[in-house]
Amino acid sequence: MPQLESRIAELVEKFTEVYGSSPELIVRAPGRVNLIGEHTDYNDGYVLPVAIDRDVLVAASRTSDMHVSLYSVNFDRVAGFDLDRPIRRDSVNKWSNYPRGVAVMLQKRRKRILGVNMVVEGNVPLGSGLSSSAAFEVASALMFKALNGFEMEDTEIALLCQAAENEFVGVNCGIMDQFVSCLGKKDHALFVDCRTLDHESVPMASGVKVIVADTMKKRGLVDSEYNLRRSQCEEAVSILRTYLPNIKALRDVTVSDFKSHGHRLPPTVRRRAEHVVRENERVLESVEALRAGSVVIFGRLMDQSHESLRDSYEVSCRELDVMVDAARRVPGVFGSRMTGAGFGGCTVSIVADDSVKDFLEPVPEEYKSRTGIEPAVYVCTPENGAEILPYTEPSVS
Ligand code: GLA
């Protein structure tokens, strides 16, 4: 994988080729992998993701008008929109909808933004559930902030980017992806309370690596099933409220509440709610385990999370289950689970440093022999959240 320095050099070269001068700044925003706490964010619950060393880079300069020009290195395409006209979704250059949505949300919040020239390049695999879209939104927001000189806290940027995704792009996601892309910390996982947005960086266990395995199964059903799960969770809350009048979301239902009242729910809704209630509990236990340096317990909780997502929340698929099964056969794998929304995409495994070599070839081989699909495997390092990269615009002599 090309190093950051060489990617930046190529980005600057591309920017200069497209716009005739070098950029004023370069922004980086990472993708993410969630270690545990799946389908809990939109239930006001807890999550524990890491920002990863796969990111979106944006090079940009101000212009003297109200036009935003975009060039995507990955798609080799140009797009653009005017800030002084209604900004609409682009159904051809869909990738350009992320900065469009961010611009709309900034305008809604009365931030004055002026025209820019942008080049974007990313190495977060697209459509595999590692949040390339959140990364592009966050990079765009940070760029507009820096070039237009307004103040905005990281938490507010995350919320703004989530609003762009929900209201402009039309995907009803929770806050996790944008939040960790803004606030991730190197060598740490980010424990987030998705109701209060209180957060804490928790040191990653030492002596282990985070391995992401992409099943390369396109996440077909994800949007409709995701929305269905959300409404089933809401249904559970509205039924349980008769017995637990103070609850606002499944986050407020404890395991013991659930034992007392879960039987009041229709069977499918009951399984969905049980996943969320227990998954929240698992996140809290995982944070304790990481703090205590107990990677064995942490791994076991990850395994349980997968079982629950497969059997109760029913968002796994054969490919994810095969990948998890193949990973767990490797001695030195502490835990392995599907990560993200599900129905395809990636698994995440926690693997002892010494066992990484025993993972990198055998797991993809077994997966391929059982599914016929060639997967992609990445050893990921937890990285910092979005930032303006040190870069000095060459002076004109
Ligand atoms: C997607 C969404 C997140 C979260 C996960 C499931 O990645 O974007 O907000 O809901 O699914 O945990």
XYZ file of C-alpha atoms and ligand atoms in Angstrom:
409
model
C 0.000 0.000 0.000
C 1.546 3.374 -0.978
C 2.720 5.447 1.978
C 0.945 8.623 2.995
C 3.828 10.806 1.757
C 3.711 9.412 -1.759
C -0.095 9.646 -1.856
C 0.132 13.297 -0.827
C 2.759 13.996 -3.499
C 0.525 12.436 -6.158
C -2.496 14.321 -4.883
C -0.674 17.647 -5.070
C 0.537 16.798 -8.568
C -3.004 15.926 -9.646
C -4.400 19.085 -8.100
C -1.829 21.181 -9.933
C -2.590 19.413 -13.197
C -6.363 19.920 -12.842
C -6.440 23.475 -11.444
C -3.128 24.997 -12.572
C -1.803 25.797 -9.085
C -0.957 23.888 -5.918
C -3.535 23.359 -3.150
C -3.727 25.452 0.022
C -4.301 22.510 2.300
C -4.660 18.771 2.591
C -7.125 17.045 4.860
C -7.209 13.399 5.894
C -10.205 11.577 7.390
C -10.097 7.862 8.251
C -12.502 4.993 7.691
C -13.388 2.856 10.688
C -13.868 -0.637 11.918
C -16.187 -1.313 14.832
C -14.730 -3.708 17.424
C -18.018 -4.253 19.247
C -21.382 -2.527 19.767
C -23.221 -3.282 16.527
C -26.628 -1.834 15.751
C -26.556 -0.064 19.094
C -25.800 3.517 17.987
C -29.322 4.273 16.742
C -30.686 2.795 19.986
C -28.855 5.479 22.022
C -26.415 2.761 23.092
C -22.663 2.164 23.273
C -20.097 1.482 20.552
C -16.350 0.748 20.488
C -14.933 1.485 17.020
C -11.399 2.362 15.883
C -10.390 4.805 13.168
C -8.126 2.901 10.772
C -5.113 3.548 8.565
C -7.333 3.683 5.482
C -8.506 7.155 4.694
C -9.804 9.791 2.346
C -7.468 12.651 1.383
C -8.775 15.963 0.085
C -6.555 18.670 -1.416
C -8.267 22.037 -1.722
C -7.942 25.759 -2.410
C -10.322 28.689 -2.136
C -11.639 30.310 -5.289
C -13.040 33.809 -5.723
C -16.544 32.628 -6.683
C -19.279 30.395 -5.265
C -18.503 27.289 -7.294
C -17.272 23.996 -5.841
C -15.222 21.994 -8.362
C -14.445 18.380 -7.593
C -12.155 15.836 -9.144
C -12.116 12.233 -7.928
C -8.868 10.353 -8.481
C -10.568 7.003 -7.785
C -13.316 7.538 -10.362
C -11.303 9.819 -12.683
C -14.334 12.084 -12.876
C -15.125 15.746 -12.410
C -18.252 17.161 -10.812
C -19.302 20.520 -9.421
C -22.054 22.593 -7.848
C -22.855 26.210 -7.018
C -23.191 27.394 -3.439
C -25.519 30.259 -4.431
C -28.085 27.949 -6.055
C -30.134 25.098 -4.565
C -27.759 22.134 -4.193
C -29.255 18.911 -5.524
C -28.234 15.300 -5.432
C -26.179 14.091 -8.398
C -27.459 10.723 -9.595
C -24.538 10.223 -11.996
C -21.548 11.248 -9.876
C -22.948 9.820 -6.663
C -19.577 10.200 -4.919
C -20.024 13.976 -5.136
C -23.147 13.829 -2.939
C -21.039 13.686 0.243
C -19.476 17.166 -0.049
C -22.774 18.431 -1.496
C -24.619 17.193 1.589
C -22.005 18.680 3.905
C -22.253 22.069 2.132
C -26.062 22.003 2.465
C -25.869 21.245 6.190
C -23.286 23.999 6.762
C -25.533 26.495 4.976
C -28.478 25.328 7.068
C -26.429 26.135 10.159
C -25.733 29.583 8.691
C -22.030 28.985 8.069
C -20.829 31.160 5.236
C -18.873 29.051 2.771
C -17.218 30.179 -0.445
C -16.169 28.318 -3.581
C -13.353 25.750 -3.596
C -11.380 23.558 -5.932
C -11.022 20.035 -4.572
C -9.291 16.800 -5.486
C -10.228 13.697 -3.528
C -8.436 10.368 -3.300
C -9.108 7.485 -0.928
C -7.960 4.001 -0.038
C -10.918 2.974 2.124
C -12.420 0.148 0.051
C -15.750 1.354 -1.345
C -18.977 -0.392 -0.397
C -17.358 -2.830 2.021
C -18.636 -1.326 5.250
C -15.492 0.536 6.354
C -17.228 3.927 6.106
C -15.585 5.549 3.115
C -18.643 7.807 2.901
C -18.312 9.050 6.487
C -14.609 9.678 5.827
C -15.376 11.785 2.742
C -18.051 13.745 4.614
C -15.741 14.457 7.528
C -12.850 15.427 5.216
C -15.182 17.801 3.347
C -16.472 19.394 6.554
C -12.966 19.920 7.905
C -11.890 21.419 4.596
C -14.803 23.906 4.510
C -14.111 24.819 8.131
C -10.407 25.456 7.542
C -10.832 27.388 4.290
C -13.691 29.560 5.568
C -12.338 30.093 9.076
C -15.384 29.291 11.204
C -15.359 27.472 14.524
C -16.884 24.042 14.933
C -16.137 21.374 17.546
C -15.361 17.826 16.393
C -18.568 16.514 17.954
C -20.595 19.073 16.055
C -18.786 18.170 12.823
C -19.688 14.511 13.364
C -23.369 15.401 13.897
C -23.357 17.642 10.842
C -21.888 14.868 8.692
C -24.432 12.384 10.015
C -27.182 14.873 9.092
C -25.686 15.128 5.585
C -25.863 11.343 5.259
C -29.408 11.088 6.726
C -31.059 14.111 5.139
C -29.155 14.659 1.894
C -27.639 11.331 0.815
C -30.694 9.516 2.199
C -29.024 6.824 4.327
C -30.488 6.531 7.803
C -27.236 5.737 9.685
C -26.416 6.359 13.339
C -23.597 8.569 14.650
C -20.813 5.970 15.047
C -19.006 6.240 11.710
C -18.741 10.016 11.504
C -17.938 10.260 15.207
C -14.931 7.956 15.162
C -13.700 9.419 11.869
C -13.536 12.777 13.715
C -12.384 11.669 17.150
C -10.434 8.413 16.799
C -7.052 8.221 18.511
C -3.899 6.389 17.469
C -3.512 2.996 19.164
C -6.865 3.434 20.920
C -10.444 2.350 20.458
C -13.134 4.987 21.005
C -15.806 4.167 23.570
C -18.841 6.300 22.740
C -22.122 6.781 24.532
C -24.293 7.511 21.510
C -26.940 9.280 23.600
C -24.780 11.824 25.397
C -21.846 11.641 22.965
C -19.553 11.306 25.973
C -16.510 9.433 24.772
C -13.274 8.020 25.998
C -10.239 6.632 24.206
C -9.404 3.166 25.479
C -5.877 1.840 24.793
C -5.909 -1.148 22.443
C -4.614 -4.342 23.947
C -0.879 -4.808 23.422
C 0.554 -7.764 21.528
C -2.405 -8.072 19.174
C -3.415 -6.836 15.735
C -6.800 -5.883 14.351
C -7.398 -7.806 11.122
C -10.186 -6.802 8.796
C -11.321 -9.402 6.247
C -13.508 -8.206 3.408
C -15.864 -10.938 2.189
C -16.239 -9.018 -1.117
C -19.909 -9.842 -0.881
C -21.781 -6.737 -1.975
C -24.111 -5.560 0.744
C -27.320 -5.905 -1.247
C -30.159 -5.780 1.275
C -28.472 -3.445 3.634
C -30.608 -0.283 3.281
C -34.053 -1.845 3.516
C -33.087 -4.351 6.223
C -31.292 -1.635 8.200
C -34.403 0.532 8.230
C -36.532 -2.468 9.143
C -34.272 -3.246 12.134
C -34.544 0.371 13.268
C -38.328 0.262 13.189
C -38.400 -3.096 15.009
C -36.295 -1.551 17.788
C -38.724 1.382 17.984
C -41.619 -1.036 18.156
C -39.938 -2.857 21.046
C -39.553 0.422 22.933
C -43.162 1.433 22.391
C -44.435 -1.931 23.692
C -42.013 -2.118 26.633
C -42.894 1.431 27.676
C -46.198 0.134 29.029
C -44.226 -1.829 31.626
C -41.134 0.390 31.859
C -42.572 3.917 31.547
C -39.229 5.692 31.865
C -37.496 4.156 28.862
C -36.795 6.307 25.806
C -34.734 3.824 23.801
C -33.493 0.230 24.086
C -30.421 1.671 25.758
C -32.569 2.187 28.857
C -33.606 -1.474 29.073
C -31.333 -3.522 31.325
C -30.739 -7.246 30.946
C -32.861 -7.852 34.047
C -35.684 -5.598 32.707
C -35.558 -7.663 29.568
C -35.755 -10.926 31.488
C -38.888 -9.641 33.232
C -40.668 -8.096 30.244
C -39.141 -9.457 27.034
C -41.879 -12.069 26.717
C -44.389 -9.261 26.056
C -42.814 -8.665 22.635
C -43.708 -10.452 19.390
C -41.032 -13.121 18.663
C -39.061 -11.288 15.952
C -39.103 -7.947 17.752
C -38.104 -9.755 20.911
C -34.996 -11.233 19.268
C -33.999 -7.826 17.866
C -34.409 -6.148 21.244
C -32.511 -8.887 23.047
C -29.534 -8.389 20.750
C -29.411 -4.653 21.458
C -29.863 -5.003 25.231
C -27.137 -7.626 25.538
C -24.822 -5.965 23.010
C -24.819 -2.767 25.071
C -23.858 -4.851 28.084
C -21.086 -6.509 26.071
C -19.615 -3.134 25.094
C -19.394 -2.096 28.753
C -17.766 -5.430 29.611
C -15.376 -5.067 26.649
C -14.210 -1.675 27.844
C -13.559 -3.184 31.280
C -11.717 -6.100 29.686
C -9.501 -3.796 27.618
C -8.752 -1.632 30.639
C -7.787 -4.759 32.582
C -5.630 -5.989 29.687
C -7.806 -9.071 29.313
C -7.817 -9.752 25.620
C -9.179 -13.270 26.149
C -12.390 -11.924 27.679
C -12.590 -9.207 25.041
C -12.308 -11.816 22.284
C -15.004 -13.949 23.849
C -17.364 -10.958 23.904
C -16.647 -10.346 20.211
C -17.537 -13.967 19.460
C -20.798 -13.635 21.389
C -21.582 -10.445 19.497
C -21.296 -12.325 16.213
C -23.551 -15.136 17.400
C -26.158 -12.608 18.464
C -25.972 -10.659 15.188
C -26.327 -13.916 13.281
C -29.109 -15.552 15.288
C -31.055 -12.760 17.001
C -30.537 -9.640 14.918
C -30.209 -11.700 11.694
C -27.917 -9.332 9.818
C -25.102 -11.780 9.037
C -24.901 -13.877 5.878
C -23.192 -17.093 4.839
C -20.024 -15.323 3.649
C -19.563 -13.470 6.947
C -20.181 -16.670 8.907
C -17.658 -18.616 6.820
C -15.016 -15.905 7.273
C -15.576 -15.834 11.039
C -15.427 -19.620 11.198
C -12.193 -19.727 9.169
C -10.642 -17.048 11.402
C -11.556 -18.810 14.621
C -9.729 -21.948 13.489
C -6.425 -20.073 13.691
C -4.771 -20.467 17.100
C -3.989 -16.982 18.348
C -7.299 -15.506 17.187
C -8.920 -14.182 20.354
C -12.215 -13.200 18.777
C -13.820 -12.685 15.393
C -17.120 -11.149 14.309
C -18.923 -9.412 11.503
C -18.558 -5.636 11.703
C -20.734 -2.788 10.418
C -24.294 -3.044 9.186
C -23.992 -6.649 7.922
C -25.378 -8.550 4.890
C -21.850 -8.691 3.467
C -18.882 -6.415 4.018
C -16.171 -7.210 6.539
C -15.285 -9.197 9.616
C -12.937 -7.987 12.345
C -10.630 -10.300 14.276
C -8.262 -9.727 17.165
C -5.128 -11.742 16.492
C -1.945 -12.285 18.521
C 1.039 -10.603 16.825
C 2.777 -13.976 16.388
C -0.272 -15.514 14.726
C -0.833 -12.870 12.061
C 1.147 -14.932 9.534
C -1.075 -17.942 10.280
C -4.092 -15.800 9.430
C -3.029 -13.956 6.308
C -2.903 -16.901 3.912
C -4.929 -19.761 5.420
C -8.068 -17.724 6.205
C -8.525 -16.262 2.704
C -7.712 -19.695 1.217
C -10.323 -21.466 3.276
C -12.851 -18.719 2.632
C -12.254 -18.919 -1.096
C -12.503 -22.690 -1.189
C -15.846 -22.574 0.651
C -17.443 -19.598 -1.138
C -15.632 -19.294 -4.470
C -14.991 -15.601 -3.709
C -11.548 -14.001 -3.477
C -11.521 -11.947 -0.254
C -9.248 -9.070 0.780
C -7.511 -9.004 4.150
C -5.959 -6.000 5.884
C -3.970 -5.716 9.072
C -5.218 -2.372 10.406
C -3.705 -0.002 12.900
C -5.882 2.312 15.005
C -5.196 5.850 13.826
C -6.033 9.421 14.749
C -9.276 10.961 13.582
C -9.503 13.597 10.870
C -6.828 16.280 10.644
C -5.304 18.933 8.466
C -2.012 17.435 7.344
C 1.223 19.356 7.639
C 1.815 20.673 4.142
C 3.352 23.880 2.911
C 2.154 25.333 -0.302
C 5.221 26.001 -2.460
C 5.856 29.756 -2.669
C 5.611 31.304 -6.139
C 9.010 32.703 -7.091
C -23.740 1.210 9.734
C -24.199 2.581 10.220
C -23.778 2.832 11.679
C -24.197 1.662 12.566
C -23.775 0.328 11.955
C -24.278 -0.851 12.726
O -22.352 1.172 9.672
O -23.644 3.580 9.395
O -24.308 4.052 12.137
O -25.570 1.704 12.805
O -24.221 0.204 10.612
O -23.693 -0.900 13.986
